[in-house]
mmCIF file of C-alpha atoms in Angstrom:
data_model
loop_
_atom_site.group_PDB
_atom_site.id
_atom_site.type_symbol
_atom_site.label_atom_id
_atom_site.label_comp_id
_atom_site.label_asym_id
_atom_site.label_seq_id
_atom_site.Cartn_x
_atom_site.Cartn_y
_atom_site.Cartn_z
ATOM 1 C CA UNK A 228 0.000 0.000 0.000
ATOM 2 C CA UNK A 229 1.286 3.471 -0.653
ATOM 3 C CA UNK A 230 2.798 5.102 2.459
ATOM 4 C CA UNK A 231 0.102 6.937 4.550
ATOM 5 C CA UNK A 232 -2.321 5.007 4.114
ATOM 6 C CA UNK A 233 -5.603 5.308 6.693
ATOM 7 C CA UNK A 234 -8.251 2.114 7.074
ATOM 8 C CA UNK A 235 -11.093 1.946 5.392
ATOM 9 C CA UNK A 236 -13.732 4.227 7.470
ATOM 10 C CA UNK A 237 -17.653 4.877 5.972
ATOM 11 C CA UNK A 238 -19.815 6.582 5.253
ATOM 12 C CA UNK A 239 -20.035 8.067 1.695
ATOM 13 C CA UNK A 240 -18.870 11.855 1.779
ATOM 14 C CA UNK A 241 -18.792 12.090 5.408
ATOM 15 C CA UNK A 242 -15.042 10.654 5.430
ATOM 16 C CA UNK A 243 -13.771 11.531 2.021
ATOM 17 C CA UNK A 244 -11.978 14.742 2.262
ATOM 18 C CA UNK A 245 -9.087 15.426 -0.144
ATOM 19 C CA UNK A 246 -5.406 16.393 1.231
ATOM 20 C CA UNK A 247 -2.761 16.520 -1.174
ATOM 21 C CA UNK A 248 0.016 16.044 1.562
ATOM 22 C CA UNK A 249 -1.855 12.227 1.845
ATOM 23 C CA UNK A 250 -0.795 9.944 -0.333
ATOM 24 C CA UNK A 251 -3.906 7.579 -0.345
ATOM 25 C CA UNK A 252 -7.064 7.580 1.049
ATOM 26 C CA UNK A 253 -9.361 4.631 1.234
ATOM 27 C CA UNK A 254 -13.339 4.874 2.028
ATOM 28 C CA UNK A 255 -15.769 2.500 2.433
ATOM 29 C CA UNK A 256 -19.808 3.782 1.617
ATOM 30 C CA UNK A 257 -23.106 3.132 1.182
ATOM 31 C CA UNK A 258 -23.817 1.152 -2.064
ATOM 32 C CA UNK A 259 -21.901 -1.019 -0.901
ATOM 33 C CA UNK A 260 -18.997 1.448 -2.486
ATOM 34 C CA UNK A 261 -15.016 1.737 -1.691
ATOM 35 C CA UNK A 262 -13.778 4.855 -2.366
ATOM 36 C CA UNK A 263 -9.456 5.271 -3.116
ATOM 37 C CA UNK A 264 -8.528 8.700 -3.667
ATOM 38 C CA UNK A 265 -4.664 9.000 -4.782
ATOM 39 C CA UNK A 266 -2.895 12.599 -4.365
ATOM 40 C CA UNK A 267 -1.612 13.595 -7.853
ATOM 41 C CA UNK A 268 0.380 16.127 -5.997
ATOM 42 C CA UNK A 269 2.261 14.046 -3.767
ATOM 43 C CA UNK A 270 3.337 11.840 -6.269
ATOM 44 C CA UNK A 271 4.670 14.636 -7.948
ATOM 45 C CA UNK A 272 6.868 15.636 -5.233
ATOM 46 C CA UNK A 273 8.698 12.330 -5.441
ATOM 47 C CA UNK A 274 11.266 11.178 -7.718
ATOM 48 C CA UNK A 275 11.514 8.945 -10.248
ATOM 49 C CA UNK A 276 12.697 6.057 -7.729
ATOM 50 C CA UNK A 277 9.716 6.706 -5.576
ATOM 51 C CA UNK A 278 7.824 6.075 -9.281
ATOM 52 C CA UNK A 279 9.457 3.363 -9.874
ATOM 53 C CA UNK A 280 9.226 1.334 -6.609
ATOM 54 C CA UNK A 281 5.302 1.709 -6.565
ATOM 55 C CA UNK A 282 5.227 1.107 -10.636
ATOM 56 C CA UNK A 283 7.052 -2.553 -9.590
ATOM 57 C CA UNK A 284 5.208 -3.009 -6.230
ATOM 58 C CA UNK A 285 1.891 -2.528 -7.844
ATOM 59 C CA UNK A 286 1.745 -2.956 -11.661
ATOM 60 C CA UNK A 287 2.267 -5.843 -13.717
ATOM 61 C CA UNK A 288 4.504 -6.531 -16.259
ATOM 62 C CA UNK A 289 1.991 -5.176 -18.942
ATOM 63 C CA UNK A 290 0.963 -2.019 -16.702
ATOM 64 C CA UNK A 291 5.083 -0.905 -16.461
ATOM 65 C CA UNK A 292 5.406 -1.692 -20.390
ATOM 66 C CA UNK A 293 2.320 0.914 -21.351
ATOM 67 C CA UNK A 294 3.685 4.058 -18.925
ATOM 68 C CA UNK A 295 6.853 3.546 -20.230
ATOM 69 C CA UNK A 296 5.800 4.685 -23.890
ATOM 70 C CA UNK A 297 3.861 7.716 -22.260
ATOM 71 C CA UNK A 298 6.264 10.709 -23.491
ATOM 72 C CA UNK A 299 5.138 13.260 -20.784
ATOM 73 C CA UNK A 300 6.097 12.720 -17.478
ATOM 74 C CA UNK A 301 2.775 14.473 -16.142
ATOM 75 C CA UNK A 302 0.527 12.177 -17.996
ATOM 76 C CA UNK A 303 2.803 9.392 -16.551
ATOM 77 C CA UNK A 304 2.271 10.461 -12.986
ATOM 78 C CA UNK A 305 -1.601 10.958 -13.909
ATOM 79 C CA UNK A 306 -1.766 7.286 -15.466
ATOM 80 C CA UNK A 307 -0.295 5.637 -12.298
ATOM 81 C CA UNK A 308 -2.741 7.364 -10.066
ATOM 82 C CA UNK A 309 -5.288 6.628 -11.632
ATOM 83 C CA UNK A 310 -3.924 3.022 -11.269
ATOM 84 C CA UNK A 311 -2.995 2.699 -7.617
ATOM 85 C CA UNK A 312 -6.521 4.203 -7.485
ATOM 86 C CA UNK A 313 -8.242 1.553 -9.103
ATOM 87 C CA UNK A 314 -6.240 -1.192 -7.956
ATOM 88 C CA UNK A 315 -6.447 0.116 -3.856
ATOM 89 C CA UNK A 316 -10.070 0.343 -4.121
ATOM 90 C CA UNK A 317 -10.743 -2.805 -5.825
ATOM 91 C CA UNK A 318 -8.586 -4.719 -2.736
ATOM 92 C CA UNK A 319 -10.365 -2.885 -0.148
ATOM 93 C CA UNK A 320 -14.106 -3.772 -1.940
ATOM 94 C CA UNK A 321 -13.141 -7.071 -2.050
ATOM 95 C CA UNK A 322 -12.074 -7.652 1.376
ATOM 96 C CA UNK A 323 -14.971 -5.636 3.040
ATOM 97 C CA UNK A 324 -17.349 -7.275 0.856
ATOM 98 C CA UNK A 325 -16.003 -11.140 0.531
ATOM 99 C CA UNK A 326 -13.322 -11.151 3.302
ATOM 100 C CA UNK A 327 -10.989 -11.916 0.578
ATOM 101 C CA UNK A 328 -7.229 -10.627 0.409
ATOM 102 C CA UNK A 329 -4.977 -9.862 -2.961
ATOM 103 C CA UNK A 330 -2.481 -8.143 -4.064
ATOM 104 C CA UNK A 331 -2.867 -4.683 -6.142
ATOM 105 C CA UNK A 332 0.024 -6.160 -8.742
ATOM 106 C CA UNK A 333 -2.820 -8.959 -9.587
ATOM 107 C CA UNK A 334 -5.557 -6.644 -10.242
ATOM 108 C CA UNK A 335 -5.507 -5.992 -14.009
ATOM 109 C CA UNK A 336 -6.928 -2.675 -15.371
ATOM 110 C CA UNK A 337 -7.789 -2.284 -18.482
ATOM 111 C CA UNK A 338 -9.752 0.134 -20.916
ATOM 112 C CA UNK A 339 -12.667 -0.555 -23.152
ATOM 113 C CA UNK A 340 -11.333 -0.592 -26.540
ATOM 114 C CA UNK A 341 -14.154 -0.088 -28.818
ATOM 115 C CA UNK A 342 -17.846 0.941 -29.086
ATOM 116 C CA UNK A 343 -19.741 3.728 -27.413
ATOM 117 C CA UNK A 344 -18.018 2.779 -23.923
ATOM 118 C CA UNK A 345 -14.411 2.973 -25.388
ATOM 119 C CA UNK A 346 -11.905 3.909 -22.651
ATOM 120 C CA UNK A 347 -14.389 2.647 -19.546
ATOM 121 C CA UNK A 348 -12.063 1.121 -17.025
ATOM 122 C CA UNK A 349 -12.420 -2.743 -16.420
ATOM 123 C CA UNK A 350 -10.766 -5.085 -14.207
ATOM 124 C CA UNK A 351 -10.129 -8.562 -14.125
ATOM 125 C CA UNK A 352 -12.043 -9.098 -10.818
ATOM 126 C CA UNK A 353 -15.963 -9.269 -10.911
ATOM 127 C CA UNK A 354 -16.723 -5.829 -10.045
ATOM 128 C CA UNK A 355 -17.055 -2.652 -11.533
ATOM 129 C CA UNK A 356 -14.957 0.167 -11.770
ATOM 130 C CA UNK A 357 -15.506 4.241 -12.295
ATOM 131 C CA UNK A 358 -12.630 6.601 -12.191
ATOM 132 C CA UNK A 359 -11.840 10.759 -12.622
ATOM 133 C CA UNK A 360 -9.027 12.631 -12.203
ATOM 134 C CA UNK A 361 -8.892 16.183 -11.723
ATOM 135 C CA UNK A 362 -5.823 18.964 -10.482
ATOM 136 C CA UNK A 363 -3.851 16.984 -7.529
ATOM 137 C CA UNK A 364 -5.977 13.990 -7.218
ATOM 138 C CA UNK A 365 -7.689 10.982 -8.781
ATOM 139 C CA UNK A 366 -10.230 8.902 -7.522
ATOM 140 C CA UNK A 367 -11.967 5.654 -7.997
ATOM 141 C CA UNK A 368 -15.088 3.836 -6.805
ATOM 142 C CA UNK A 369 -15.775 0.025 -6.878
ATOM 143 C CA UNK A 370 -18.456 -1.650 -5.984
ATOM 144 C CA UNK A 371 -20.896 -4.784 -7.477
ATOM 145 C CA UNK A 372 -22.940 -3.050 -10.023
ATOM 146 C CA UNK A 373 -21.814 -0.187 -12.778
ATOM 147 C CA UNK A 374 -20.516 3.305 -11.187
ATOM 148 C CA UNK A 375 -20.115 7.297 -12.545
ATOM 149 C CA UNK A 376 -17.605 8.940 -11.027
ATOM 150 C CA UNK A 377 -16.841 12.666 -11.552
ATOM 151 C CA UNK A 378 -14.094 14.731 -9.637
ATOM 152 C CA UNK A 379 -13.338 18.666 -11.191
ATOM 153 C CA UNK A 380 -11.654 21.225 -9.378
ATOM 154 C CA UNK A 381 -13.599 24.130 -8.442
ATOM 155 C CA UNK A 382 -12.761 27.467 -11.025
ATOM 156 C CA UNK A 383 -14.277 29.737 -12.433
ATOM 157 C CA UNK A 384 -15.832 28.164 -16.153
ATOM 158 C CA UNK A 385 -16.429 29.712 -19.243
ATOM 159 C CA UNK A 386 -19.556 32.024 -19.667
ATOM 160 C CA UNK A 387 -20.715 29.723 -22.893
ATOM 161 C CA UNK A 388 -20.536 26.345 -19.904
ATOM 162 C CA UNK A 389 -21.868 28.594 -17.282
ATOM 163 C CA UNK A 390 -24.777 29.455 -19.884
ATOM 164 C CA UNK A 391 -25.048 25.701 -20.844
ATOM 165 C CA UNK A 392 -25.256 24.328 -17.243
ATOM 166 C CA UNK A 393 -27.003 27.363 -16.120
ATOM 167 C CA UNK A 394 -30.569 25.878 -14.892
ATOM 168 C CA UNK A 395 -31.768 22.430 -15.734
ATOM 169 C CA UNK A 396 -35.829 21.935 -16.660
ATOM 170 C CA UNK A 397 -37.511 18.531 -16.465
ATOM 171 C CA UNK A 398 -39.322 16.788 -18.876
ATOM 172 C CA UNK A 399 -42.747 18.534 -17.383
ATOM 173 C CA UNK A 400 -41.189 21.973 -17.764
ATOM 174 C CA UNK A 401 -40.469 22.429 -13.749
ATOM 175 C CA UNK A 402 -37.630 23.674 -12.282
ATOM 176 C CA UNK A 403 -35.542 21.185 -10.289
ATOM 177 C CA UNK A 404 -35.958 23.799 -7.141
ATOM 178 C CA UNK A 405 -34.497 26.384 -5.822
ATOM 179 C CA UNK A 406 -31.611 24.067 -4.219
ATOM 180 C CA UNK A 407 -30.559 22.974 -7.476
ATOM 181 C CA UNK A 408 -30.817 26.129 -8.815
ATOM 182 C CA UNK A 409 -28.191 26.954 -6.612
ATOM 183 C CA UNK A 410 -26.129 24.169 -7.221
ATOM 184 C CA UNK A 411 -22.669 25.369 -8.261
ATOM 185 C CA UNK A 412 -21.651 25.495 -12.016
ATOM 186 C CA UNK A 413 -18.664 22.828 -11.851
ATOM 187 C CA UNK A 414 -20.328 20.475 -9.199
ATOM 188 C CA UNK A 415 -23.395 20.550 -11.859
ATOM 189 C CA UNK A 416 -20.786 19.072 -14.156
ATOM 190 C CA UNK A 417 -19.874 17.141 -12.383
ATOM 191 C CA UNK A 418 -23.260 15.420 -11.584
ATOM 192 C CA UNK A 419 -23.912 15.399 -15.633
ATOM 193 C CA UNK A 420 -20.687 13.525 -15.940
ATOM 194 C CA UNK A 421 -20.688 11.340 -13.562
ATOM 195 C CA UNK A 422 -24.246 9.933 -15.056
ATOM 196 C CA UNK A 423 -22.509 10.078 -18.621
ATOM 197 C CA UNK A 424 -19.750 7.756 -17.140
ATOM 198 C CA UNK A 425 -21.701 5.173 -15.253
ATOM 199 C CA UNK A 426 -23.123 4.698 -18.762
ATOM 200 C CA UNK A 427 -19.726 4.548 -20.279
ATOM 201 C CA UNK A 428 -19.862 7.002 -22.430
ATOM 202 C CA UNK A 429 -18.391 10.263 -21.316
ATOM 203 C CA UNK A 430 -18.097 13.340 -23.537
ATOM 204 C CA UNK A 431 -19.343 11.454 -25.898
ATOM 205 C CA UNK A 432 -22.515 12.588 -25.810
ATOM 206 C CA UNK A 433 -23.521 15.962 -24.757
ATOM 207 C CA UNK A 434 -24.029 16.703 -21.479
ATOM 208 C CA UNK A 435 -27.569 18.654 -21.726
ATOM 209 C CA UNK A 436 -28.505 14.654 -22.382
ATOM 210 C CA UNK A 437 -28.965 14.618 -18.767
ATOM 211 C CA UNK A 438 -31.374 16.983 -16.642
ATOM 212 C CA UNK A 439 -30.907 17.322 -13.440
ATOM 213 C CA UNK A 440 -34.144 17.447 -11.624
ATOM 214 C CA UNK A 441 -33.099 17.776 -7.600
ATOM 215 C CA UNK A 442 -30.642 17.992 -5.096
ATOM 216 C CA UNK A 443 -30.955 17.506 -1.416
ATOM 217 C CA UNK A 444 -29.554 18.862 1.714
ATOM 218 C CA UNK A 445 -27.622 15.268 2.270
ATOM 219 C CA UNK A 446 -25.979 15.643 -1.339
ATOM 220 C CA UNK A 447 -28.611 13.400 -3.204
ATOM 221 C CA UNK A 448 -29.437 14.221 -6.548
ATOM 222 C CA UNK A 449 -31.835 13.116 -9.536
ATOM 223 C CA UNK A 450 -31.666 13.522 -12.982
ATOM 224 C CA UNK A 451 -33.886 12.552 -16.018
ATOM 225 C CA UNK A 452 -32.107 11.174 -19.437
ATOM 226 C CA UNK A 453 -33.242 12.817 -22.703
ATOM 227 C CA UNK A 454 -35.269 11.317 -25.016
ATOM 228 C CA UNK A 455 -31.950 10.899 -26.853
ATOM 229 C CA UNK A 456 -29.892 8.970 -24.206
ATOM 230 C CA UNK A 457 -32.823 6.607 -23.647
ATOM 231 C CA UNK A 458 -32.886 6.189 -27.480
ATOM 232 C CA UNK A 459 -29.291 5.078 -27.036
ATOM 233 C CA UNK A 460 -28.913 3.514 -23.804
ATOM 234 C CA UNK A 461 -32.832 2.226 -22.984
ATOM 235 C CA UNK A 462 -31.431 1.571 -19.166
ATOM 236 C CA UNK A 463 -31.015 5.057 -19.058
ATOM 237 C CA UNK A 464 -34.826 5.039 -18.708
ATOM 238 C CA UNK A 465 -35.059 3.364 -15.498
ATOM 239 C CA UNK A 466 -35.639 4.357 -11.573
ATOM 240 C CA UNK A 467 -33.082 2.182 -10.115
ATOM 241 C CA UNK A 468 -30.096 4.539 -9.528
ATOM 242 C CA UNK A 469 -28.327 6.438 -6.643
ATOM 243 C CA UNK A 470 -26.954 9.831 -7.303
ATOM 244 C CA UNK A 471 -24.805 11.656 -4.628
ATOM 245 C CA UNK A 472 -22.713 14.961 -4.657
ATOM 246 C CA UNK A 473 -20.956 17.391 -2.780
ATOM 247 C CA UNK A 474 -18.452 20.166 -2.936
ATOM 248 C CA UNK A 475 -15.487 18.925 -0.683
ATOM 249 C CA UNK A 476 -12.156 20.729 -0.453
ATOM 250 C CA UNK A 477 -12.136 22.822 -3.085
ATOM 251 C CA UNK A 478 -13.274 20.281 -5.688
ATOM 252 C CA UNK A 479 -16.835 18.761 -6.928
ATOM 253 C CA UNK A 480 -17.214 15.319 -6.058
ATOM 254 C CA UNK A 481 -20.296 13.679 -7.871
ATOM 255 C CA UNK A 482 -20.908 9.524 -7.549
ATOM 256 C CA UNK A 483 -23.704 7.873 -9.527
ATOM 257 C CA UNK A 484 -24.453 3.933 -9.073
ATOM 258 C CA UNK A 485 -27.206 1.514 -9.619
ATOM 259 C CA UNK A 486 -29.157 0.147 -6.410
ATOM 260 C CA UNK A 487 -29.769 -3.388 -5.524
ATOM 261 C CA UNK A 488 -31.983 -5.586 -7.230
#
């Protein structure tokens, strides 16, 4: 595990806070989700030896082959992140969830290669997978059933995205209240992104595909999928899904999953 590490506490939001000074953070929710967040920015800090201990402690032979033929050190540091991220989380899901122990070197990440999910992470382990990286962190989820995950660092956006993401209106022509009408503009894209992703499909497909309809005090949210996206993706269509966000440390954390059966 990277140095620093804290165990596994829940509940969803309520632990997760993001310190760049700490290299991982692992956090159990409701779901049943596991949360890693990896600091961007302390990896940075380190040197290439740090890199390269944690490359051969956690990645397989495959994993060290790819971030060697990324050219930019920055997108190297960004890849393994996102890595240890994935792989943490997965370990910590599985033994909450099944009591079972492995090492992060045997979880296998991959992308989806083709089709309208192309670039969705996947693992070699029966769960799923979401992942986002933004600024100084990035962060995964895990958990049994398909998961959006959207991180973005609070700024100020551009006045055409402001404009865009300005108000949502349902499919009835009612404001989603005044709560979400004062919903901030980055953590409202992050809530339309993290509903693209649990689909798979990102930027993709254009983020006024989703409406958001409502946000509560306790950071849940709803959304409705445009005519469009349910043309696309007919689950899209369905009730069964828990939405959740919150600004926390300076960044917009939004977390979308499906619910039990």
């Amino acid at each position: 595990m990277v140095p620093g590490a804290a165990e596994p506490v829940p509940p969803l939001g309520g632990g997760v806070t993001l310190d760049p000074a700490r290299p991982l953070q692992l956090r159990h929710a409701r779901g049943p989700l596991t949360l890693a967040v990896v600091s961007i920015a302390w990896l940075r800090s380190q040197g290439e030896d740090t890199h390269s201990a944690l490359s051969e402690r956690h990645l397989c032979a495959e994993e060290i082959a790819h971030a060697a033929t990324l050219p930019l050190a920055k997108r190297r540091i960004e890849w393994l992140a996102g890595r240890l991220a994935i792989k943490h989380g997965v370990c910590a899901y599985r033994q909450r969830s099944a009591g079972f122990s492995m090492r992060t070197a045997d979880v296998r990440v991959r992308a989806v290669e083709n089709g309208v999910r192309a670039g969705k992470p996947v693992v070699n382990v029966p769960v799923e997978v979401g992942l986002s990286h933004s600024a100084d962190f990035a962060i995964a989820a895990c958990g049994p059933r398909e998961i959006g995950i959207d991180l973005e660092r609070s700024r100020a956006m551009s006045p055409l995205l402001e404009d865009l993401l300005a108000f949502d209106t349902d499919s009835r022509g009612a404001h989603g209240g005044g709560r979400l009408q004062r919903m901030p503009v980055p953590l409202r894209w992050a809530c339309k992104e993290a509903v693209l992703k649990h689909f798979g499909v990102g930027l993709r497909v254009d983020s006024r595909e989703v409406v958001l309809t409502g946000w509560r005090a306790d950071g849940r949210f709803s959304w409705t999928a445009s005519p469009e996206l349910r043309r696309r993706i007919p689950d899209a269509a369905g009730p069964h899904f828990e939405s959740w966000a919150r600004e926390i440390d300076g960044y917009a954390l939004a977390v979308v999953w499906r619910q039990e059966p």
